[in-house]
Amino acid sequence: MKYVLDANALIAFFDSERGHLVIQDILLSSRELVTIHSLNACEVFYHFWRMADHLTANRVLRDMVALGIEMHDELDPSISQYPLEVSSLRPITKN
């Protein structure tokens, strides 16, 4: 099975927040493919840089690699339509 993690999942894992054990089980299972988009990896880095320091943020990135998390940066060409779809929801969600 392949898992695609977002920044919140990894922040929860590294900060031992609620749900971190689920992520831990996935990461420690050698048969699972785990990936994160590079933009989400940047968000994880920034979180730890802001909350601690750049050394901690760099350690977290090294740990991600050591855990076998693959980073990718491809974007589907159809993603260009996404901002238009989201912006059309603004009037519906705005109070």
Coordinates of N, CA and C in Angstrom, one line a residue:
M1 N 0.8 -1.2 0.0 CA 0.0 0.0 0.0 C 0.9 1.2 0.0
K2 N 0.4 2.3 -0.6 CA 1.1 3.6 -0.7 C 0.4 4.6 0.2
Y3 N 1.1 5.3 1.0 CA 0.6 6.4 1.9 C 1.2 7.7 1.4
V4 N 0.3 8.7 1.3 CA 0.8 10.0 1.0 C 0.5 10.9 2.2
L5 N 1.5 11.4 2.9 CA 1.3 12.1 4.1 C 1.3 13.6 3.8
D6 N 0.6 14.3 4.6 CA 0.6 15.8 4.6 C 1.5 16.3 5.7
A7 N 1.7 17.6 5.8 CA 2.5 18.2 6.8 C 2.0 17.9 8.2
N8 N 0.7 18.0 8.4 CA 0.1 17.8 9.7 C 0.4 16.4 10.3
A9 N 0.4 15.4 9.4 CA 0.7 14.0 9.9 C 2.1 13.9 10.4
L10 N 3.0 14.5 9.7 CA 4.4 14.4 10.2 C 4.7 15.3 11.4
I11 N 4.1 16.5 11.4 CA 4.2 17.3 12.6 C 3.7 16.6 13.8
A12 N 2.5 16.0 13.7 CA 2.0 15.2 14.8 C 2.9 14.1 15.2
F13 N 3.5 13.4 14.2 CA 4.4 12.3 14.5 C 5.6 12.8 15.3
F14 N 6.3 13.8 14.8 CA 7.5 14.3 15.4 C 7.3 15.1 16.7
D15 N 6.1 15.6 16.9 CA 5.7 16.3 18.2 C 5.0 15.4 19.1
S16 N 4.8 14.1 18.8 CA 4.0 13.2 19.6 C 2.6 13.7 19.9
E17 N 2.0 14.3 19.0 CA 0.6 14.7 19.1 C -0.3 13.6 18.9
R18 N -1.6 13.9 19.2 CA -2.7 12.8 19.0 C -2.6 12.3 17.6
G19 N -2.6 10.9 17.5 CA -2.5 10.3 16.2 C -1.1 9.9 15.8
H20 N -0.1 10.3 16.5 CA 1.3 10.0 16.1 C 1.6 8.5 16.0
L21 N 0.9 7.7 16.9 CA 1.1 6.3 16.8 C 0.7 5.6 15.5
V22 N -0.4 6.2 14.9 CA -0.8 5.7 13.6 C 0.3 5.9 12.6
I23 N 0.8 7.1 12.6 CA 1.9 7.4 11.6 C 3.1 6.6 11.9
Q24 N 3.4 6.4 13.2 CA 4.6 5.6 13.6 C 4.4 4.2 13.0
D25 N 3.3 3.6 13.2 CA 3.1 2.2 12.7 C 3.3 2.2 11.1
I26 N 2.8 3.2 10.4 CA 3.0 3.2 9.0 C 4.5 3.4 8.6
L27 N 5.2 4.3 9.3 CA 6.6 4.5 9.0 C 7.5 3.4 9.4
L28 N 7.1 2.6 10.4 CA 8.0 1.6 10.8 C 7.7 0.2 10.1
S29 N 6.6 0.2 9.3 CA 6.3 -1.0 8.6 C 7.1 -0.9 7.3
S30 N 8.1 -1.8 7.1 CA 9.0 -1.8 6.0 C 8.3 -2.1 4.7
R31 N 7.0 -2.6 4.7 CA 6.4 -3.0 3.5 C 5.5 -1.8 2.9
E32 N 5.5 -0.7 3.6 CA 4.6 0.4 3.1 C 5.5 1.5 2.4
L33 N 5.0 2.0 1.3 CA 5.6 3.1 0.6 C 5.0 4.4 1.1
V34 N 5.8 5.2 1.6 CA 5.4 6.5 2.2 C 6.0 7.6 1.5
T35 N 5.2 8.6 1.1 CA 5.6 9.7 0.3 C 5.0 11.0 0.8
I36 N 5.7 12.1 0.6 CA 5.2 13.5 0.9 C 5.6 14.4 -0.2
H37 N 4.7 15.4 -0.5 CA 5.1 16.3 -1.5 C 6.1 17.3 -1.0
S38 N 7.0 17.8 -1.8 CA 8.1 18.6 -1.3 C 7.5 19.9 -0.6
L39 N 6.4 20.4 -1.1 CA 5.8 21.6 -0.5 C 5.4 21.3 1.0
N40 N 4.8 20.1 1.2 CA 4.5 19.7 2.6 C 5.7 19.5 3.4
A41 N 6.8 19.0 2.8 CA 8.0 18.8 3.5 C 8.6 20.2 4.0
C42 N 8.4 21.2 3.1 CA 8.8 22.5 3.5 C 8.0 23.1 4.6
E43 N 6.7 22.7 4.6 CA 5.9 23.2 5.7 C 6.3 22.5 7.1
V44 N 6.7 21.3 7.0 CA 7.2 20.6 8.2 C 8.5 21.3 8.7
F45 N 9.4 21.5 7.7 CA 10.7 22.2 8.1 C 10.4 23.5 8.7
Y46 N 9.5 24.3 8.1 CA 9.2 25.7 8.6 C 8.6 25.6 10.0
H47 N 7.7 24.6 10.2 CA 7.1 24.5 11.6 C 8.2 24.3 12.6
F48 N 9.1 23.4 12.4 CA 10.2 23.1 13.4 C 11.2 24.3 13.5
W49 N 11.4 24.9 12.4 CA 12.3 26.1 12.4 C 11.7 27.2 13.3
R50 N 10.4 27.4 13.1 CA 9.7 28.5 13.8 C 9.5 28.1 15.3
M51 N 9.2 26.9 15.6 CA 8.9 26.5 16.9 C 10.2 26.2 17.7
A52 N 11.3 25.8 17.0 CA 12.5 25.5 17.7 C 13.7 26.3 17.1
D53 N 14.3 25.7 16.1 CA 15.4 26.4 15.4 C 15.8 25.6 14.2
H54 N 16.7 26.2 13.4 CA 17.1 25.6 12.1 C 17.7 24.2 12.3
L55 N 18.5 24.0 13.4 CA 19.1 22.7 13.6 C 18.0 21.6 13.8
T56 N 17.0 22.0 14.6 CA 15.9 21.0 14.8 C 15.2 20.7 13.5
A57 N 15.0 21.8 12.7 CA 14.3 21.6 11.4 C 15.1 20.7 10.5
N58 N 16.4 20.9 10.5 CA 17.3 20.1 9.6 C 17.3 18.6 10.1
R59 N 17.3 18.4 11.4 CA 17.3 17.1 12.0 C 16.0 16.4 11.6
V60 N 14.9 17.1 11.6 CA 13.6 16.5 11.2 C 13.6 16.0 9.8
L61 N 14.2 16.9 8.9 CA 14.3 16.5 7.5 C 15.2 15.3 7.3
R62 N 16.3 15.2 8.0 CA 17.2 14.1 7.9 C 16.4 12.8 8.5
D63 N 15.7 13.0 9.5 CA 14.9 11.8 10.0 C 13.9 11.4 9.0
M64 N 13.2 12.3 8.3 CA 12.3 11.9 7.3 C 12.9 11.0 6.3
V65 N 14.1 11.4 5.8 CA 14.8 10.6 4.8 C 15.2 9.3 5.4
A66 N 15.7 9.3 6.6 CA 16.2 8.0 7.3 C 15.0 7.1 7.5
L67 N 13.8 7.6 7.7 CA 12.6 6.8 7.8 C 12.1 6.2 6.5
G68 N 12.7 6.7 5.4 CA 12.3 6.2 4.1 C 11.2 6.9 3.4
I69 N 10.9 8.1 3.9 CA 9.8 8.9 3.3 C 10.3 9.5 2.0
E70 N 9.7 9.2 0.9 CA 10.1 9.7 -0.4 C 9.4 11.1 -0.6
M71 N 10.2 12.0 -1.1 CA 9.7 13.3 -1.4 C 9.5 13.4 -2.9
H72 N 8.4 14.0 -3.3 CA 8.2 14.2 -4.7 C 7.8 15.7 -5.0
D73 N 7.9 16.1 -6.2 CA 7.6 17.5 -6.5 C 6.8 17.7 -7.7
E74 N 6.2 16.6 -8.2 CA 5.4 16.6 -9.5 C 4.1 17.2 -9.1
L75 N 3.5 17.9 -10.1 CA 2.2 18.5 -10.0 C 1.4 18.0 -11.2
D76 N 0.3 17.5 -11.0 CA -0.6 17.1 -12.1 C -1.0 18.4 -12.9
P77 N -0.9 18.4 -14.2 CA -1.3 19.6 -15.0 C -2.7 20.1 -14.7
S78 N -3.6 19.2 -14.2 CA -5.0 19.6 -13.9 C -5.0 20.5 -12.7
I79 N -3.9 20.6 -11.9 CA -3.9 21.3 -10.7 C -4.2 22.8 -11.0
S80 N -3.9 23.3 -12.2 CA -4.1 24.7 -12.5 C -5.6 25.0 -12.4
Q81 N -6.5 24.1 -12.5 CA -7.9 24.4 -12.4 C -8.3 24.5 -10.9
Y82 N -7.5 24.0 -10.0 CA -7.9 23.9 -8.6 C -8.2 25.3 -8.0
P83 N -7.3 26.3 -8.2 CA -7.6 27.6 -7.6 C -8.9 28.2 -8.1
L84 N -9.3 27.9 -9.4 CA -10.6 28.4 -9.8 C -11.7 27.7 -9.1
E85 N -11.6 26.4 -8.9 CA -12.7 25.7 -8.2 C -12.8 26.2 -6.7
V86 N -11.7 26.4 -6.1 CA -11.7 26.9 -4.7 C -12.2 28.3 -4.6
S87 N -11.8 29.2 -5.5 CA -12.3 30.5 -5.5 C -13.8 30.6 -5.7
S88 N -14.3 29.7 -6.5 CA -15.8 29.7 -6.7 C -16.6 29.3 -5.4
L89 N -15.9 28.7 -4.5 CA -16.5 28.3 -3.2 C -16.5 29.4 -2.2
R90 N -15.7 30.4 -2.4 CA -15.6 31.5 -1.4 C -16.9 32.1 -1.0
P91 N -17.8 32.5 -2.0 CA -19.1 33.1 -1.6 C -19.9 32.1 -0.8
I92 N -19.8 30.8 -1.0 CA -20.6 29.9 -0.2 C -20.1 29.8 1.2
T93 N -18.7 29.9 1.4 CA -18.2 29.6 2.7 C -18.0 30.9 3.5
K94 N -18.0 32.0 2.9 CA -17.8 33.3 3.6 C -19.1 33.7 4.4
N95 N -18.8 34.0 5.7 CA -20.0 34.4 6.5 C -20.4 35.8 6.3

